Amino acid sequence: MRIRPRRNRRSPALRELVSEHALTVSDLIWPLFVQEGTGCATPIPAMPGCARYSLDLLCEQAQAAAALGIRAVAVFPALPESAKDPLASAACHPDGLMARALRALKAAVPDLLVIADVAMDPYSSDGHDGIVRDGRILNDETLPILAAMACTQAAAGADIVAPSDMMDGRVAAIRDALDAAGHQEVGICAYCVKYASAFYGPFRTALDSAPRGGDKKSYQMDPANCREVQREVALDEAEGADWLIVKPGLPYLDIVRQVREQSPLPLVVYHVSGEYAMLQAAAAAGWLDYEACLIESLLACKRAGADLIITYGACDAARLLA
Ligand code: PBG
């Protein structure tokens, strides 16, 4: 046979030389959940290996991640029900849980990039990403809340804010508000293409943030669609997004490739809670190898066109790559 593809797979050295994509620790962003208290680490049953940390332990976790070479964390707050209200007011308190977490992280690990999630749901008594009125999610009325939330986070030290709410026009609203408040250098990592996915289930148990009524289908995207991705990308670029996110990850790698081809912006894939939970559950049952499947999943995201990956397995992957 003249043509033998297997010649290029003969030895480890040869395989490494012809390898097309690589996963490195600087591709990884680690999500962290923060809660009130001291010395608290509350495990999240649906996400084995993950916990909600009080500020002191959050900083220890961040330090440990940085020591593994992780360059960025994405912070999500878990508020007690009593702190939630229909307008997500707690999100804009300069001394709220999120603001204190951001300040503590920047003080403890100054070189670690801190990404703050902008969305009402963890702070909302309705569990929605926008204001709810008569069962509808209001778009334009929600924008000032998102803008104020982003400014609070920027003032507390967030390097990047990441709107994950899917309201129309929020990137522009946040950019204008950040600029007006003197935060021109704070970046916006937009959840540009976010599907209404059942794979977010474990995350919602972590924050107790599931919608109290209805679902998120009037603002998050229909999993059946790919053409409207072009509009979302064009809008977020025009509104001033610095990075784009596609979410979830593995079930949407065709979309990752599509966005990669449309936009030159840094592209982030969110390997979400349900994807992580599936790996952990199958591994716990002895049905698959967590470490090998994690690395393969993350490499698949890179191959599809991701520059960066948000994954609950970031520290595990960092240890495996070391
Ligand atoms: C909400 C938000 C969600 C996630 C990140 N931000 C859940 C949702 O939209 O209901 C999910 C992340 C994950 O599943 O890992 N603004």
Short mmCIF file of C-alpha atoms and ligand atoms in Angstrom, two decimals:
data_model
loop_
_atom_site.label_atom_id
_atom_site.label_comp_id
_atom_site.label_asym_id
_atom_site.label_seq_id
_atom_site.Cartn_x
_atom_site.Cartn_y
_atom_site.Cartn_z
CA MET A 1 0.00 0.00 0.00
CA ARG A 2 1.43 3.39 -0.95
CA ILE A 3 -0.78 5.42 1.36
CA ARG A 4 -0.82 4.27 4.98
CA PRO A 5 -2.28 6.77 7.50
CA ARG A 6 -0.98 4.54 10.29
CA ARG A 7 2.64 5.48 9.46
CA ASN A 8 2.01 8.79 11.22
CA ARG A 9 0.74 7.03 14.33
CA ARG A 10 3.64 4.61 14.78
CA SER A 11 5.28 5.97 17.94
CA PRO A 12 4.62 8.49 20.70
CA ALA A 13 7.25 10.85 19.26
CA LEU A 14 5.73 10.71 15.80
CA ARG A 15 2.25 11.21 17.17
CA GLU A 16 3.36 14.23 19.14
CA LEU A 17 5.08 15.75 16.13
CA VAL A 18 1.98 15.54 13.95
CA SER A 19 -0.48 16.45 16.69
CA GLU A 20 -2.74 19.33 15.55
CA HIS A 21 -4.16 20.66 18.80
CA ALA A 22 -2.98 20.87 22.37
CA LEU A 23 -4.60 21.53 25.71
CA THR A 24 -2.56 23.66 28.10
CA VAL A 25 -3.18 24.94 31.60
CA SER A 26 -3.47 28.52 30.35
CA ASP A 27 -6.57 27.48 28.39
CA LEU A 28 -8.48 26.73 31.58
CA ILE A 29 -10.84 28.85 33.67
CA TRP A 30 -12.06 27.44 36.99
CA PRO A 31 -15.58 28.28 38.25
CA LEU A 32 -15.86 28.86 41.99
CA PHE A 33 -18.96 29.09 44.17
CA VAL A 34 -18.91 31.45 47.15
CA GLN A 35 -21.18 31.54 50.22
CA GLU A 36 -21.35 33.43 53.52
CA GLY A 37 -19.59 32.22 56.65
CA THR A 38 -16.08 31.28 57.70
CA GLY A 39 -14.43 27.91 57.41
CA CYS A 40 -17.36 26.58 55.35
CA ALA A 41 -17.07 24.25 52.40
CA THR A 42 -20.52 22.95 51.50
CA PRO A 43 -20.23 20.06 49.05
CA ILE A 44 -22.51 20.11 46.00
CA PRO A 45 -23.90 16.58 45.73
CA ALA A 46 -24.61 16.74 41.98
CA MET A 47 -21.07 18.01 41.33
CA PRO A 48 -18.69 15.68 43.20
CA GLY A 49 -15.42 17.45 44.00
CA CYS A 50 -17.06 20.91 43.94
CA ALA A 51 -18.19 22.93 46.95
CA ARG A 52 -19.50 26.34 47.92
CA TYR A 53 -16.76 28.09 49.86
CA SER A 54 -16.85 30.86 52.41
CA LEU A 55 -14.50 33.78 51.61
CA ASP A 56 -11.52 32.45 53.58
CA LEU A 57 -11.61 29.03 51.92
CA LEU A 58 -12.42 30.59 48.56
CA CYS A 59 -9.12 32.43 48.69
CA GLU A 60 -7.27 29.24 49.65
CA GLN A 61 -8.85 27.45 46.71
CA ALA A 62 -7.89 30.28 44.37
CA GLN A 63 -4.33 30.21 45.67
CA ALA A 64 -4.12 26.46 45.09
CA ALA A 65 -5.46 26.88 41.55
CA ALA A 66 -2.94 29.62 40.82
CA ALA A 67 -0.16 27.35 42.09
CA LEU A 68 -1.27 24.78 39.50
CA GLY A 69 -0.89 27.42 36.78
CA ILE A 70 -4.58 28.36 36.44
CA ARG A 71 -4.77 31.98 35.29
CA ALA A 72 -8.46 32.78 35.78
CA VAL A 73 -11.43 31.92 37.95
CA ALA A 74 -15.13 32.63 37.35
CA VAL A 75 -17.04 33.47 40.53
CA PHE A 76 -20.70 32.66 41.27
CA PRO A 77 -22.40 33.62 44.56
CA ALA A 78 -24.77 31.38 46.53
CA LEU A 79 -27.09 33.63 48.53
CA PRO A 80 -29.43 32.59 51.32
CA GLU A 81 -33.08 32.77 50.24
CA SER A 82 -33.61 35.65 52.69
CA ALA A 83 -31.17 37.83 50.72
CA LYS A 84 -33.02 37.39 47.42
CA ASP A 85 -35.71 39.71 46.07
CA PRO A 86 -37.51 40.34 42.74
CA LEU A 87 -35.02 43.08 41.70
CA ALA A 88 -31.86 41.20 42.73
CA SER A 89 -30.97 44.19 44.92
CA ALA A 90 -28.20 42.32 46.74
CA ALA A 91 -26.22 42.21 43.49
CA CYS A 92 -25.60 45.95 43.62
CA HIS A 93 -24.57 46.34 47.26
CA PRO A 94 -20.94 47.46 47.44
CA ASP A 95 -20.52 45.14 50.44
CA GLY A 96 -22.61 42.27 49.12
CA LEU A 97 -21.26 38.71 49.05
CA MET A 98 -20.00 38.96 45.47
CA ALA A 99 -18.25 42.30 46.00
CA ARG A 100 -16.54 41.01 49.16
CA ALA A 101 -15.50 37.83 47.33
CA LEU A 102 -13.98 39.81 44.47
CA ARG A 103 -12.06 42.09 46.83
CA ALA A 104 -10.82 39.14 48.88
CA LEU A 105 -9.67 37.25 45.78
CA LYS A 106 -7.82 40.22 44.29
CA ALA A 107 -6.11 40.86 47.64
CA ALA A 108 -5.15 37.21 48.18
CA VAL A 109 -4.05 36.34 44.63
CA PRO A 110 -3.47 39.61 42.73
CA ASP A 111 -2.23 37.99 39.53
CA LEU A 112 -5.19 35.66 39.18
CA LEU A 113 -7.72 37.03 36.70
CA VAL A 114 -11.16 37.24 38.25
CA ILE A 115 -14.26 36.94 36.08
CA ALA A 116 -17.56 37.99 37.67
CA ASP A 117 -20.85 36.57 36.46
CA VAL A 118 -23.48 39.20 35.65
CA ALA A 119 -27.05 37.87 35.88
CA MET A 120 -29.93 38.31 38.27
CA ASP A 121 -30.74 34.65 38.95
CA PRO A 122 -28.53 33.95 42.01
CA TYR A 123 -29.95 37.09 43.65
CA SER A 124 -33.53 36.85 42.37
CA SER A 125 -36.42 35.45 44.40
CA ASP A 126 -37.92 34.45 41.03
CA GLY A 127 -34.81 32.53 39.93
CA HIS A 128 -34.82 34.30 36.58
CA ASP A 129 -32.16 36.31 34.79
CA GLY A 130 -34.49 39.27 34.34
CA ILE A 131 -37.28 41.09 36.14
CA VAL A 132 -40.48 39.02 36.10
CA ARG A 133 -43.87 40.69 35.61
CA ASP A 134 -47.07 38.71 34.99
CA GLY A 135 -45.00 35.66 34.10
CA ARG A 136 -42.98 37.56 31.48
CA ILE A 137 -39.28 38.34 31.65
CA LEU A 138 -38.79 42.05 31.04
CA ASN A 139 -35.83 42.91 28.85
CA ASP A 140 -35.24 46.66 28.83
CA GLU A 141 -36.17 47.12 32.50
CA THR A 142 -33.52 44.52 33.40
CA LEU A 143 -30.65 46.27 31.61
CA PRO A 144 -30.01 49.00 34.23
CA ILE A 145 -29.81 46.32 36.94
CA LEU A 146 -27.24 44.37 34.93
CA ALA A 147 -25.27 47.55 34.26
CA ALA A 148 -25.27 48.50 37.96
CA MET A 149 -24.29 44.95 38.94
CA ALA A 150 -21.34 45.03 36.53
CA CYS A 151 -20.20 48.42 37.89
CA THR A 152 -20.38 47.10 41.47
CA GLN A 153 -18.25 44.13 40.45
CA ALA A 154 -15.75 46.29 38.57
CA ALA A 155 -15.43 48.61 41.56
CA ALA A 156 -14.77 45.53 43.73
CA GLY A 157 -11.90 44.45 41.47
CA ALA A 158 -13.37 42.20 38.77
CA ASP A 159 -11.01 42.09 35.78
CA ILE A 160 -13.73 40.91 33.46
CA VAL A 161 -17.50 40.84 33.79
CA ALA A 162 -19.43 38.03 32.15
CA PRO A 163 -23.10 38.69 31.40
CA SER A 164 -24.81 35.29 31.30
CA ASP A 165 -28.40 36.53 31.22
CA MET A 166 -29.18 36.66 27.47
CA MET A 167 -31.15 39.93 27.62
CA ASP A 168 -30.97 41.81 24.31
CA GLY A 169 -28.70 44.85 24.39
CA ARG A 170 -26.97 44.04 27.65
CA VAL A 171 -23.41 44.16 26.36
CA ALA A 172 -23.91 47.75 25.16
CA ALA A 173 -25.69 48.74 28.38
CA ILE A 174 -22.88 47.28 30.49
CA ARG A 175 -20.11 48.77 28.33
CA ASP A 176 -21.62 52.26 28.51
CA ALA A 177 -22.11 52.03 32.27
CA LEU A 178 -18.59 50.71 32.88
CA ASP A 179 -17.08 53.48 30.76
CA ALA A 180 -19.16 56.16 32.45
CA ALA A 181 -17.96 54.89 35.84
CA GLY A 182 -14.30 54.97 34.77
CA HIS A 183 -13.93 51.22 34.26
CA GLN A 184 -12.81 51.44 30.61
CA GLU A 185 -10.28 48.65 31.14
CA VAL A 186 -12.65 46.10 32.58
CA GLY A 187 -13.46 43.60 29.84
CA ILE A 188 -16.73 42.01 28.87
CA CYS A 189 -16.82 38.29 28.29
CA ALA A 190 -20.29 37.84 26.79
CA TYR A 191 -22.27 34.64 27.03
CA CYS A 192 -23.05 35.26 23.39
CA VAL A 193 -24.51 31.90 22.47
CA LYS A 194 -26.23 30.39 25.47
CA TYR A 195 -28.78 27.67 24.92
CA ALA A 196 -31.78 26.86 27.13
CA SER A 197 -30.12 23.66 28.29
CA ALA A 198 -31.05 20.96 30.77
CA PHE A 199 -27.31 20.47 31.30
CA TYR A 200 -27.37 23.44 33.74
CA GLY A 201 -29.31 21.36 36.29
CA PRO A 202 -26.47 20.66 38.76
CA PHE A 203 -25.38 24.33 38.73
CA ARG A 204 -28.88 25.40 39.72
CA THR A 205 -28.75 23.02 42.69
CA ALA A 206 -25.42 24.56 43.69
CA LEU A 207 -26.89 28.09 43.86
CA ASP A 208 -30.50 27.08 44.50
CA SER A 209 -31.19 29.35 41.52
CA ALA A 210 -33.66 27.35 39.42
CA PRO A 211 -36.58 29.40 38.05
CA ARG A 212 -39.43 29.42 40.59
CA GLY A 213 -41.93 29.41 37.74
CA GLY A 214 -41.67 28.77 34.01
CA ASP A 215 -38.40 28.20 32.21
CA LYS A 216 -35.70 30.26 30.48
CA LYS A 217 -36.77 29.56 26.90
CA SER A 218 -37.94 33.12 26.18
CA TYR A 219 -34.37 34.40 26.57
CA GLN A 220 -31.92 31.49 26.26
CA MET A 221 -31.61 29.95 22.78
CA ASP A 222 -33.49 27.01 21.30
CA PRO A 223 -31.16 23.98 21.03
CA ALA A 224 -32.64 23.35 17.58
CA ASN A 225 -31.18 26.56 16.15
CA CYS A 226 -27.88 27.51 14.57
CA ARG A 227 -28.63 30.36 12.14
CA GLU A 228 -29.54 32.81 14.92
CA VAL A 229 -26.02 32.30 16.28
CA GLN A 230 -24.85 34.65 13.51
CA ARG A 231 -27.08 37.43 14.83
CA GLU A 232 -26.02 36.95 18.46
CA VAL A 233 -22.33 37.04 17.49
CA ALA A 234 -22.76 40.13 15.28
CA LEU A 235 -24.65 41.96 18.03
CA ASP A 236 -22.22 41.18 20.84
CA GLU A 237 -19.27 42.18 18.66
CA ALA A 238 -20.97 45.45 17.68
CA GLU A 239 -21.92 46.18 21.29
CA GLY A 240 -18.30 45.87 22.43
CA ALA A 241 -17.78 42.34 23.73
CA ASP A 242 -14.11 41.43 24.28
CA TRP A 243 -14.59 37.66 24.48
CA LEU A 244 -17.43 35.41 23.37
CA ILE A 245 -18.77 32.33 25.14
CA VAL A 246 -20.58 29.32 23.73
CA LYS A 247 -22.45 27.26 26.30
CA PRO A 248 -22.89 24.31 26.90
CA GLY A 249 -19.79 22.69 25.43
CA LEU A 250 -19.69 19.14 24.09
CA PRO A 251 -23.28 18.94 22.78
CA TYR A 252 -22.68 22.21 20.88
CA LEU A 253 -19.26 21.78 19.28
CA ASP A 254 -20.74 22.46 15.84
CA ILE A 255 -21.72 25.89 17.19
CA VAL A 256 -18.21 26.42 18.59
CA ARG A 257 -16.81 25.80 15.13
CA GLN A 258 -19.39 28.13 13.59
CA VAL A 259 -18.56 31.00 15.97
CA ARG A 260 -14.82 30.38 15.47
CA GLU A 261 -15.33 30.88 11.74
CA GLN A 262 -17.45 34.01 12.16
CA SER A 263 -15.51 35.95 14.80
CA PRO A 264 -11.86 36.79 15.49
CA LEU A 265 -12.58 37.42 19.19
CA PRO A 266 -11.19 35.09 21.84
CA LEU A 267 -13.68 32.25 22.11
CA VAL A 268 -14.55 30.54 25.38
CA VAL A 269 -16.44 27.28 25.69
CA TYR A 270 -18.29 26.55 28.93
CA HIS A 271 -18.06 22.84 29.74
CA VAL A 272 -21.09 23.06 32.02
CA SER A 273 -22.15 21.44 35.27
CA GLY A 274 -24.19 18.66 33.63
CA GLU A 275 -21.27 17.66 31.44
CA TYR A 276 -19.02 17.49 34.49
CA ALA A 277 -21.67 15.59 36.48
CA MET A 278 -22.00 12.97 33.73
CA LEU A 279 -18.28 12.26 33.80
CA GLN A 280 -18.20 12.08 37.59
CA ALA A 281 -21.26 9.85 37.82
CA ALA A 282 -20.07 7.40 35.19
CA ALA A 283 -16.64 7.29 36.80
CA ALA A 284 -18.15 6.68 40.26
CA ALA A 285 -20.07 3.74 38.81
CA GLY A 286 -16.81 2.41 37.39
CA TRP A 287 -18.07 2.89 33.85
CA LEU A 288 -15.52 5.33 32.55
CA ASP A 289 -12.18 6.84 33.34
CA TYR A 290 -12.85 10.40 34.63
CA GLU A 291 -9.37 11.74 33.99
CA ALA A 292 -9.01 10.42 30.45
CA CYS A 293 -12.56 11.47 29.50
CA LEU A 294 -12.08 14.94 31.01
CA ILE A 295 -8.91 15.59 29.01
CA GLU A 296 -10.51 14.19 25.86
CA SER A 297 -13.60 16.42 26.35
CA LEU A 298 -11.47 19.55 26.82
CA LEU A 299 -9.25 18.71 23.85
CA ALA A 300 -12.41 18.28 21.75
CA CYS A 301 -13.41 21.84 22.71
CA LYS A 302 -10.01 23.10 21.56
CA ARG A 303 -10.25 21.17 18.30
CA ALA A 304 -13.68 22.68 17.63
CA GLY A 305 -12.12 26.15 17.91
CA ALA A 306 -12.13 27.20 21.57
CA ASP A 307 -9.31 29.35 22.88
CA LEU A 308 -10.39 28.95 26.49
CA ILE A 309 -12.53 26.50 28.45
CA ILE A 310 -14.47 27.12 31.64
CA THR A 311 -14.59 23.75 33.40
CA TYR A 312 -15.18 22.40 36.91
CA GLY A 313 -12.38 19.97 36.05
CA ALA A 314 -9.83 22.80 35.56
CA CYS A 315 -7.67 21.90 38.56
CA ASP A 316 -7.88 18.18 37.82
CA ALA A 317 -6.85 18.86 34.23
CA ALA A 318 -4.03 21.17 35.37
CA ARG A 319 -2.64 18.40 37.60
CA LEU A 320 -2.87 15.87 34.77
CA LEU A 321 -1.14 18.20 32.31
CA ALA A 322 1.70 19.03 34.74
C1 PBG B 1 -27.20 31.78 35.07
C2 PBG B 1 -26.10 30.81 34.81
C3 PBG B 1 -26.31 29.44 34.62
C4 PBG B 1 -25.07 28.87 34.44
C5 PBG B 1 -24.12 29.89 34.51
N1 PBG B 1 -24.78 31.09 34.73
C6 PBG B 1 -27.54 28.64 34.70
C7 PBG B 1 -28.75 29.08 34.03
O1 PBG B 1 -28.72 29.82 33.03
O2 PBG B 1 -29.81 28.72 34.53
C8 PBG B 1 -24.85 27.40 34.24
C9 PBG B 1 -23.48 26.89 34.39
C10 PBG B 1 -23.37 25.42 34.51
O3 PBG B 1 -24.33 24.65 34.33
O4 PBG B 1 -22.25 24.98 34.80
N2 PBG B 1 -27.03 33.08 34.77
#
